[in-house]
Amino acid sequence: MSTVDITILPSSSSIPTARSLPITLSLPPASSIRVLKLALASHFPRLIPVRQRLTLDGEKKPLEDEDTLDSVGLGKGGKVRVKDLGPQIGWRTVFVIEYLGPLLIHPVFYHFQSIIYRYASPFEHSDLQRTVYILTMLHFLKRELETLFLHSFSRSTMPFAYVYRNSAHYWLLSGLLIALVLYSPSYGQDALLERSDPALSPTWIWSWVGLWIFAQLSNFHTHYTVAHLRPPGSKKHYIPRGYGFALVSFPNYFFEILAWGAVLGLTRSWAVVVFLLVGGGTMTVWATQKHRAYKREFGDKYPKGRKIIFPFIY
C-alpha cells in the first residue's frame, strides 16, 4: 500500500510534550486525522490525541478527526502544525461537576442554619424556604440525569482549566449566593409573618410552582427532541422541529429562563435576579450565535419566522 509523508511541525517555537518536533510520519492517503493523531502520540506519549490541535500549515481551521488526508489536501503529503491544548477533561464530566455544586451547597445552608446563621436567633423555616430548597434540588438533579443519560456532545473534551470558569456560575451564584440569601432568617417564617409576605399563601406558592413544573417539563421535552434529532453516530445537522421549536430556535433556553423566572416570582429575591441576569444573558448570547450558524448552514430552508430565544420578541 502506498504511503505519503506528513511532516508535523510545532505551532509555536517549542512544545514541552514533543520537544523533538518536527517529525515526518508515513501513512496511507486514506488515513483519517484520528489515525494521524494516534501515530503522533506513539512517538510522544504525553501528547495524547485529545490534547492535539492539528491545522494545515498556514491555516487556522482545525482538522476534524473524521477527515482523511486525501480530503484535506494531504493526499500527496504535506505539512501539518500541532498545538498542545494542555490537560483535557470530558465535557460530560465538566457538566456533572458544574451541577454538583448547588446539590452540595444548598443542603449545607438549609440543614445547618444554626451554624451558618449563628448571629441570628433560632428561626423556623418557612414554606417558601422549603419550596425553594425542593425546587432547586430537583432542578439540578434533573440536570445531572440529563447530562449522564440524555445529552450527547459534539466534542469529547475541553481544557481542564475551563472547569473553574464554567463551574463558578453554578457553584457561586445558584449555589452559594442563592442559598446564603434564601435560607437566611430574612425568609424564615417569623420574618414573612412580620411583613405579611404573599408567600405565606399556599395559593401564591403553588401558582409559581405550577409555572416552574410547566417550564421544567417543557425544557426536558426540548432536550429530548434535540437528543434524538439524528441517528446514533451521525454528525449531520438537522433543523429541530416540534414542541417549542415552531416559535424559537432554542426553546430549551427559553424554558430554562422561565423556570428561574418562576423562582424569582416566588421569592422576589435580588440573589435570584443576579443569577437570572447572568444566566439569561449568557444563554441569549449562545442562542444568538447558534441561530446565526443555523441560518448560515441551512439558508432558505430555515424557518423565516422563527425567533431566537424569546417567542414573538427576539
mmCIF file of C-alpha atoms in Angstrom:
data_model
loop_
_atom_site.group_PDB
_atom_site.id
_atom_site.type_symbol
_atom_site.label_atom_id
_atom_site.label_comp_id
_atom_site.label_asym_id
_atom_site.label_seq_id
_atom_site.Cartn_x
_atom_site.Cartn_y
_atom_site.Cartn_z
ATOM 1 C CA MET A 1 0.000 0.000 0.000
ATOM 2 C CA SER A 2 1.376 3.388 -0.976
ATOM 3 C CA THR A 3 2.011 5.957 1.715
ATOM 4 C CA VAL A 4 2.560 9.700 1.855
ATOM 5 C CA ASP A 5 4.874 11.679 4.097
ATOM 6 C CA ILE A 6 3.276 14.092 6.572
ATOM 7 C CA THR A 7 5.659 16.437 8.362
ATOM 8 C CA ILE A 8 4.403 17.538 11.782
ATOM 9 C CA LEU A 9 5.648 20.954 12.906
ATOM 10 C CA PRO A 10 5.086 22.673 16.264
ATOM 11 C CA SER A 11 2.610 25.574 16.190
ATOM 12 C CA SER A 12 4.975 27.527 18.434
ATOM 13 C CA SER A 13 8.725 27.541 18.873
ATOM 14 C CA SER A 14 8.650 24.563 21.239
ATOM 15 C CA ILE A 15 6.110 22.117 22.687
ATOM 16 C CA PRO A 16 7.205 20.658 26.061
ATOM 17 C CA THR A 17 5.333 17.407 25.399
ATOM 18 C CA ALA A 18 7.007 16.980 21.980
ATOM 19 C CA ARG A 19 10.386 18.703 22.107
ATOM 20 C CA SER A 20 11.914 16.762 19.209
ATOM 21 C CA LEU A 21 9.442 18.059 16.628
ATOM 22 C CA PRO A 22 9.368 18.298 13.655
ATOM 23 C CA ILE A 23 8.819 14.678 12.721
ATOM 24 C CA THR A 24 7.772 13.016 9.467
ATOM 25 C CA LEU A 25 5.166 10.244 9.524
ATOM 26 C CA SER A 26 4.312 7.927 6.633
ATOM 27 C CA LEU A 27 0.634 6.996 6.305
ATOM 28 C CA PRO A 28 -1.758 5.831 3.558
ATOM 29 C CA PRO A 29 -3.553 8.815 1.960
ATOM 30 C CA ALA A 30 -6.924 7.363 3.010
ATOM 31 C CA SER A 31 -5.933 7.556 6.698
ATOM 32 C CA SER A 32 -8.075 9.720 8.948
ATOM 33 C CA ILE A 33 -6.805 12.639 11.001
ATOM 34 C CA ARG A 34 -7.573 10.494 14.039
ATOM 35 C CA VAL A 35 -5.045 7.925 12.776
ATOM 36 C CA LEU A 36 -2.519 10.716 12.237
ATOM 37 C CA LYS A 37 -3.015 11.847 15.847
ATOM 38 C CA LEU A 38 -2.535 8.300 17.119
ATOM 39 C CA ALA A 39 0.649 7.950 15.085
ATOM 40 C CA LEU A 40 1.963 11.204 16.521
ATOM 41 C CA ALA A 41 1.057 10.105 20.061
ATOM 42 C CA SER A 42 3.004 6.868 19.562
ATOM 43 C CA HIS A 43 6.161 8.993 19.261
ATOM 44 C CA PHE A 44 5.193 11.458 22.017
ATOM 45 C CA PRO A 45 3.131 9.559 24.643
ATOM 46 C CA ARG A 46 2.387 12.704 26.677
ATOM 47 C CA LEU A 47 0.813 14.366 23.637
ATOM 48 C CA ILE A 48 -2.286 12.168 23.576
ATOM 49 C CA PRO A 49 -4.830 12.695 20.749
ATOM 50 C CA VAL A 50 -7.301 14.801 22.785
ATOM 51 C CA ARG A 51 -4.504 17.287 23.510
ATOM 52 C CA GLN A 52 -3.637 17.711 19.829
ATOM 53 C CA ARG A 53 -4.986 20.517 17.668
ATOM 54 C CA LEU A 54 -3.862 19.909 14.096
ATOM 55 C CA THR A 55 -4.029 22.506 11.323
ATOM 56 C CA LEU A 56 -2.691 22.658 7.800
ATOM 57 C CA ASP A 57 0.495 24.696 7.593
ATOM 58 C CA GLY A 58 -0.546 28.319 7.202
ATOM 59 C CA GLU A 59 -4.211 27.656 8.084
ATOM 60 C CA LYS A 60 -6.166 28.323 11.297
ATOM 61 C CA LYS A 61 -9.122 25.930 10.985
ATOM 62 C CA PRO A 62 -8.533 22.723 12.998
ATOM 63 C CA LEU A 63 -8.673 19.407 11.182
ATOM 64 C CA GLU A 64 -11.526 17.127 12.259
ATOM 65 C CA ASP A 65 -10.826 13.569 13.389
ATOM 66 C CA GLU A 66 -13.095 12.060 10.731
ATOM 67 C CA ASP A 67 -11.392 13.947 7.879
ATOM 68 C CA THR A 68 -8.956 11.974 5.723
ATOM 69 C CA LEU A 69 -5.563 13.054 4.467
ATOM 70 C CA ASP A 70 -6.984 12.996 0.938
ATOM 71 C CA SER A 71 -9.988 15.144 1.814
ATOM 72 C CA VAL A 72 -7.929 17.939 3.405
ATOM 73 C CA GLY A 73 -5.373 18.168 0.606
ATOM 74 C CA LEU A 74 -2.687 15.922 2.067
ATOM 75 C CA GLY A 75 -3.208 13.044 -0.365
ATOM 76 C CA LYS A 76 0.304 13.593 -1.743
ATOM 77 C CA GLY A 77 1.869 14.557 1.576
ATOM 78 C CA GLY A 78 2.407 17.924 3.178
ATOM 79 C CA LYS A 79 2.939 19.812 6.407
ATOM 80 C CA VAL A 80 0.718 19.962 9.479
ATOM 81 C CA ARG A 81 1.044 22.127 12.582
ATOM 82 C CA VAL A 82 0.261 20.746 16.036
ATOM 83 C CA LYS A 83 -0.701 22.681 19.152
ATOM 84 C CA ASP A 84 -0.764 21.128 22.619
ATOM 85 C CA LEU A 85 -4.145 22.038 24.138
ATOM 86 C CA GLY A 86 -2.963 21.036 27.597
ATOM 87 C CA PRO A 87 -4.670 18.706 30.095
ATOM 88 C CA GLN A 88 -8.191 17.827 28.956
ATOM 89 C CA ILE A 89 -11.391 16.768 30.686
ATOM 90 C CA GLY A 90 -14.558 15.262 29.235
ATOM 91 C CA TRP A 91 -17.466 17.607 28.531
ATOM 92 C CA ARG A 92 -19.859 15.269 30.333
ATOM 93 C CA THR A 93 -17.622 15.291 33.406
ATOM 94 C CA VAL A 94 -17.483 19.088 33.347
ATOM 95 C CA PHE A 95 -21.271 19.378 33.363
ATOM 96 C CA VAL A 96 -21.551 16.856 36.192
ATOM 97 C CA ILE A 97 -19.099 18.947 38.236
ATOM 98 C CA GLU A 98 -20.936 22.193 37.413
ATOM 99 C CA TYR A 99 -24.347 20.947 38.520
ATOM 100 C CA LEU A 100 -22.957 19.152 41.557
ATOM 101 C CA GLY A 101 -22.183 22.482 43.244
ATOM 102 C CA PRO A 102 -25.746 23.532 44.117
ATOM 103 C CA LEU A 103 -26.618 19.937 45.069
ATOM 104 C CA LEU A 104 -23.867 20.051 47.706
ATOM 105 C CA ILE A 105 -24.170 23.675 48.812
ATOM 106 C CA HIS A 106 -27.934 24.027 49.307
ATOM 107 C CA PRO A 107 -28.280 21.155 51.822
ATOM 108 C CA VAL A 108 -25.463 22.649 53.917
ATOM 109 C CA PHE A 109 -27.160 26.049 54.200
ATOM 110 C CA TYR A 110 -30.614 24.548 54.653
ATOM 111 C CA HIS A 111 -29.824 21.893 57.264
ATOM 112 C CA PHE A 112 -27.076 23.686 59.218
ATOM 113 C CA GLN A 113 -28.792 27.022 59.749
ATOM 114 C CA SER A 114 -27.812 27.193 63.429
ATOM 115 C CA ILE A 115 -24.124 27.189 62.456
ATOM 116 C CA ILE A 116 -24.225 29.348 59.338
ATOM 117 C CA TYR A 117 -26.640 31.943 60.746
ATOM 118 C CA ARG A 118 -25.392 31.769 64.322
ATOM 119 C CA TYR A 119 -25.502 35.571 64.588
ATOM 120 C CA ALA A 120 -29.316 35.378 64.460
ATOM 121 C CA SER A 121 -31.868 33.974 66.868
ATOM 122 C CA PRO A 122 -33.063 30.443 66.101
ATOM 123 C CA PHE A 123 -35.737 30.565 63.413
ATOM 124 C CA GLU A 124 -38.221 28.254 61.773
ATOM 125 C CA HIS A 125 -38.010 27.545 58.071
ATOM 126 C CA SER A 126 -40.946 28.910 56.106
ATOM 127 C CA ASP A 127 -42.903 27.061 53.434
ATOM 128 C CA LEU A 128 -41.218 29.428 50.978
ATOM 129 C CA GLN A 129 -37.772 28.210 52.023
ATOM 130 C CA ARG A 130 -38.831 24.578 51.948
ATOM 131 C CA THR A 131 -40.257 25.065 48.459
ATOM 132 C CA VAL A 132 -37.130 26.797 47.136
ATOM 133 C CA TYR A 133 -34.982 24.009 48.566
ATOM 134 C CA ILE A 134 -37.052 21.279 46.900
ATOM 135 C CA LEU A 135 -37.235 23.084 43.549
ATOM 136 C CA THR A 136 -33.501 23.769 43.482
ATOM 137 C CA MET A 137 -32.557 20.194 44.322
ATOM 138 C CA LEU A 138 -34.990 18.789 41.747
ATOM 139 C CA HIS A 139 -33.736 21.198 39.080
ATOM 140 C CA PHE A 140 -30.090 20.253 39.413
ATOM 141 C CA LEU A 141 -30.858 16.557 39.889
ATOM 142 C CA LYS A 142 -32.697 16.766 36.552
ATOM 143 C CA ARG A 143 -29.653 18.466 35.037
ATOM 144 C CA GLU A 144 -27.341 15.715 36.287
ATOM 145 C CA LEU A 145 -29.569 12.914 34.987
ATOM 146 C CA GLU A 146 -29.892 14.589 31.583
ATOM 147 C CA THR A 147 -26.118 15.004 31.418
ATOM 148 C CA LEU A 148 -25.489 11.354 32.253
ATOM 149 C CA PHE A 149 -28.235 9.685 30.216
ATOM 150 C CA LEU A 150 -29.656 12.070 27.598
ATOM 151 C CA HIS A 151 -27.264 14.664 26.225
ATOM 152 C CA SER A 152 -24.615 13.997 23.603
ATOM 153 C CA PHE A 153 -21.643 16.270 22.987
ATOM 154 C CA SER A 154 -20.120 17.215 19.644
ATOM 155 C CA ARG A 155 -16.645 17.386 21.182
ATOM 156 C CA SER A 156 -15.373 14.898 23.726
ATOM 157 C CA THR A 157 -13.102 17.130 25.830
ATOM 158 C CA MET A 158 -12.240 20.684 26.822
ATOM 159 C CA PRO A 159 -9.166 22.185 28.545
ATOM 160 C CA PHE A 160 -9.157 21.266 32.233
ATOM 161 C CA ALA A 161 -8.681 24.904 33.258
ATOM 162 C CA TYR A 162 -12.164 25.696 31.916
ATOM 163 C CA VAL A 163 -13.721 23.671 34.739
ATOM 164 C CA TYR A 164 -13.157 26.518 37.196
ATOM 165 C CA ARG A 165 -14.562 29.163 34.859
ATOM 166 C CA ASN A 166 -17.618 27.137 33.894
ATOM 167 C CA SER A 167 -18.366 25.972 37.434
ATOM 168 C CA ALA A 168 -18.191 29.427 39.016
ATOM 169 C CA HIS A 169 -21.626 30.396 37.681
ATOM 170 C CA TYR A 170 -23.349 27.433 39.324
ATOM 171 C CA TRP A 171 -21.259 26.988 42.458
ATOM 172 C CA LEU A 172 -21.109 30.696 43.339
ATOM 173 C CA LEU A 173 -24.377 32.163 42.043
ATOM 174 C CA SER A 174 -27.029 29.433 42.063
ATOM 175 C CA GLY A 175 -25.196 27.635 44.849
ATOM 176 C CA LEU A 176 -23.570 29.925 47.388
ATOM 177 C CA LEU A 177 -25.374 33.221 46.713
ATOM 178 C CA ILE A 178 -28.946 31.942 46.430
ATOM 179 C CA ALA A 179 -28.554 29.519 49.341
ATOM 180 C CA LEU A 180 -26.972 32.138 51.618
ATOM 181 C CA VAL A 181 -29.740 34.659 50.944
ATOM 182 C CA LEU A 182 -32.859 32.500 50.694
ATOM 183 C CA TYR A 183 -32.227 30.230 53.686
ATOM 184 C CA SER A 184 -31.415 33.176 55.951
ATOM 185 C CA PRO A 185 -33.697 34.433 58.747
ATOM 186 C CA SER A 186 -34.985 37.122 56.351
ATOM 187 C CA TYR A 187 -37.024 34.461 54.586
ATOM 188 C CA GLY A 188 -37.915 32.455 57.712
ATOM 189 C CA GLN A 189 -41.458 32.036 58.992
ATOM 190 C CA ASP A 190 -41.342 34.879 61.537
ATOM 191 C CA ALA A 191 -39.898 37.334 59.008
ATOM 192 C CA LEU A 192 -42.639 36.540 56.499
ATOM 193 C CA LEU A 193 -45.339 36.974 59.165
ATOM 194 C CA GLU A 194 -43.863 40.287 60.262
ATOM 195 C CA ARG A 195 -44.069 41.775 56.766
ATOM 196 C CA SER A 196 -47.264 39.934 55.717
ATOM 197 C CA ASP A 197 -45.438 38.417 52.779
ATOM 198 C CA PRO A 198 -47.620 36.967 49.991
ATOM 199 C CA ALA A 199 -45.522 33.790 50.178
ATOM 200 C CA LEU A 200 -47.498 32.920 53.329
ATOM 201 C CA SER A 201 -50.343 31.974 50.988
ATOM 202 C CA PRO A 202 -50.335 28.400 49.643
ATOM 203 C CA THR A 203 -52.083 29.726 46.526
ATOM 204 C CA TRP A 204 -49.151 32.068 45.886
ATOM 205 C CA ILE A 205 -46.615 29.284 46.295
ATOM 206 C CA TRP A 206 -48.468 26.729 44.191
ATOM 207 C CA SER A 207 -49.124 29.202 41.385
ATOM 208 C CA TRP A 208 -45.393 29.738 40.916
ATOM 209 C CA VAL A 209 -44.644 26.044 41.450
ATOM 210 C CA GLY A 210 -47.139 25.231 38.681
ATOM 211 C CA LEU A 211 -45.314 27.560 36.286
ATOM 212 C CA TRP A 212 -41.986 26.027 37.347
ATOM 213 C CA ILE A 213 -43.247 22.485 36.675
ATOM 214 C CA PHE A 214 -44.535 23.522 33.239
ATOM 215 C CA ALA A 215 -41.178 25.107 32.378
ATOM 216 C CA GLN A 216 -39.162 22.120 33.585
ATOM 217 C CA LEU A 217 -41.259 19.573 31.691
ATOM 218 C CA SER A 218 -41.096 21.738 28.570
ATOM 219 C CA ASN A 219 -37.338 22.104 28.948
ATOM 220 C CA PHE A 220 -36.953 18.328 29.210
ATOM 221 C CA HIS A 221 -39.156 17.812 26.159
ATOM 222 C CA THR A 222 -36.956 20.090 24.037
ATOM 223 C CA HIS A 223 -33.797 18.416 25.339
ATOM 224 C CA TYR A 224 -35.290 15.033 24.394
ATOM 225 C CA THR A 225 -36.117 16.322 20.906
ATOM 226 C CA VAL A 226 -32.568 17.567 20.322
ATOM 227 C CA ALA A 227 -31.021 14.373 21.733
ATOM 228 C CA HIS A 228 -32.969 12.269 19.206
ATOM 229 C CA LEU A 229 -32.566 14.623 16.255
ATOM 230 C CA ARG A 230 -30.075 12.468 14.346
ATOM 231 C CA PRO A 231 -29.242 8.753 14.163
ATOM 232 C CA PRO A 232 -26.583 7.345 16.524
ATOM 233 C CA GLY A 233 -23.084 8.011 15.212
ATOM 234 C CA SER A 234 -24.237 10.613 12.700
ATOM 235 C CA LYS A 235 -22.803 14.125 12.742
ATOM 236 C CA LYS A 236 -25.187 15.511 10.132
ATOM 237 C CA HIS A 237 -27.034 18.633 11.252
ATOM 238 C CA TYR A 238 -30.830 18.787 11.179
ATOM 239 C CA ILE A 239 -33.319 21.589 11.780
ATOM 240 C CA PRO A 240 -35.075 20.943 15.127
ATOM 241 C CA ARG A 241 -38.872 20.869 14.875
ATOM 242 C CA GLY A 242 -41.788 20.158 17.157
ATOM 243 C CA TYR A 243 -42.921 21.498 20.522
ATOM 244 C CA GLY A 244 -41.340 24.882 21.244
ATOM 245 C CA PHE A 245 -39.256 24.972 18.072
ATOM 246 C CA ALA A 246 -42.054 26.478 15.963
ATOM 247 C CA LEU A 247 -41.624 29.723 17.909
ATOM 248 C CA VAL A 248 -37.906 29.945 18.697
ATOM 249 C CA SER A 249 -34.655 28.275 17.721
ATOM 250 C CA PHE A 250 -33.715 27.485 21.317
ATOM 251 C CA PRO A 251 -36.821 26.799 23.413
ATOM 252 C CA ASN A 252 -34.664 24.866 25.881
ATOM 253 C CA TYR A 253 -33.003 28.138 26.885
ATOM 254 C CA PHE A 254 -36.352 29.954 26.992
ATOM 255 C CA PHE A 255 -37.913 27.348 29.288
ATOM 256 C CA GLU A 256 -34.801 27.370 31.489
ATOM 257 C CA ILE A 257 -35.159 31.137 31.901
ATOM 258 C CA LEU A 258 -38.897 30.721 32.520
ATOM 259 C CA ALA A 259 -38.244 28.170 35.285
ATOM 260 C CA TRP A 260 -35.899 30.535 37.100
ATOM 261 C CA GLY A 261 -38.350 33.357 36.421
ATOM 262 C CA ALA A 262 -40.867 31.323 38.418
ATOM 263 C CA VAL A 263 -38.378 31.087 41.299
ATOM 264 C CA LEU A 264 -37.877 34.841 41.058
ATOM 265 C CA GLY A 265 -41.624 35.458 41.149
ATOM 266 C CA LEU A 266 -41.945 33.142 44.127
ATOM 267 C CA THR A 267 -39.146 34.722 46.162
ATOM 268 C CA ARG A 268 -38.719 38.252 44.709
ATOM 269 C CA SER A 269 -35.076 37.901 45.757
ATOM 270 C CA TRP A 270 -32.216 40.029 44.457
ATOM 271 C CA ALA A 271 -29.989 36.937 44.563
ATOM 272 C CA VAL A 272 -32.211 35.185 42.019
ATOM 273 C CA VAL A 273 -32.204 38.363 39.901
ATOM 274 C CA VAL A 274 -28.393 38.277 39.762
ATOM 275 C CA PHE A 275 -28.302 34.601 38.811
ATOM 276 C CA LEU A 276 -31.067 35.039 36.234
ATOM 277 C CA LEU A 277 -29.462 38.081 34.614
ATOM 278 C CA VAL A 278 -26.077 36.374 34.284
ATOM 279 C CA GLY A 279 -27.504 33.040 33.162
ATOM 280 C CA GLY A 280 -30.175 34.515 30.916
ATOM 281 C CA GLY A 281 -27.710 36.910 29.333
ATOM 282 C CA THR A 282 -25.253 34.101 28.650
ATOM 283 C CA MET A 283 -27.944 31.877 27.122
ATOM 284 C CA THR A 284 -29.143 34.758 24.934
ATOM 285 C CA VAL A 285 -25.614 35.241 23.576
ATOM 286 C CA TRP A 286 -25.255 31.497 22.922
ATOM 287 C CA ALA A 287 -28.664 31.332 21.250
ATOM 288 C CA THR A 288 -27.863 34.305 19.005
ATOM 289 C CA GLN A 289 -24.578 32.764 17.863
ATOM 290 C CA LYS A 290 -26.138 29.354 17.215
ATOM 291 C CA HIS A 291 -29.156 30.874 15.451
ATOM 292 C CA ARG A 292 -26.843 32.662 13.026
ATOM 293 C CA ALA A 293 -24.951 29.416 12.470
ATOM 294 C CA TYR A 294 -28.242 27.655 11.661
ATOM 295 C CA LYS A 295 -29.155 30.328 9.099
ATOM 296 C CA ARG A 296 -25.694 30.174 7.509
ATOM 297 C CA GLU A 297 -25.869 26.399 7.202
ATOM 298 C CA PHE A 298 -29.482 25.932 6.097
ATOM 299 C CA GLY A 299 -30.120 29.227 4.289
ATOM 300 C CA ASP A 300 -33.647 29.500 2.857
ATOM 301 C CA LYS A 301 -34.583 26.106 4.320
ATOM 302 C CA TYR A 302 -34.501 27.517 7.844
ATOM 303 C CA PRO A 303 -37.935 28.753 9.066
ATOM 304 C CA LYS A 304 -38.038 32.504 8.445
ATOM 305 C CA GLY A 305 -40.472 33.434 11.210
ATOM 306 C CA ARG A 306 -38.623 31.569 13.952
ATOM 307 C CA LYS A 307 -37.293 33.874 16.673
ATOM 308 C CA ILE A 308 -34.056 33.184 18.538
ATOM 309 C CA ILE A 309 -34.968 32.622 22.200
ATOM 310 C CA PHE A 310 -37.968 34.729 23.311
ATOM 311 C CA PRO A 311 -41.239 33.994 21.441
ATOM 312 C CA PHE A 312 -42.513 36.888 19.282
ATOM 313 C CA ILE A 313 -39.805 39.191 20.692
ATOM 314 C CA TYR A 314 -36.232 38.100 19.907
#
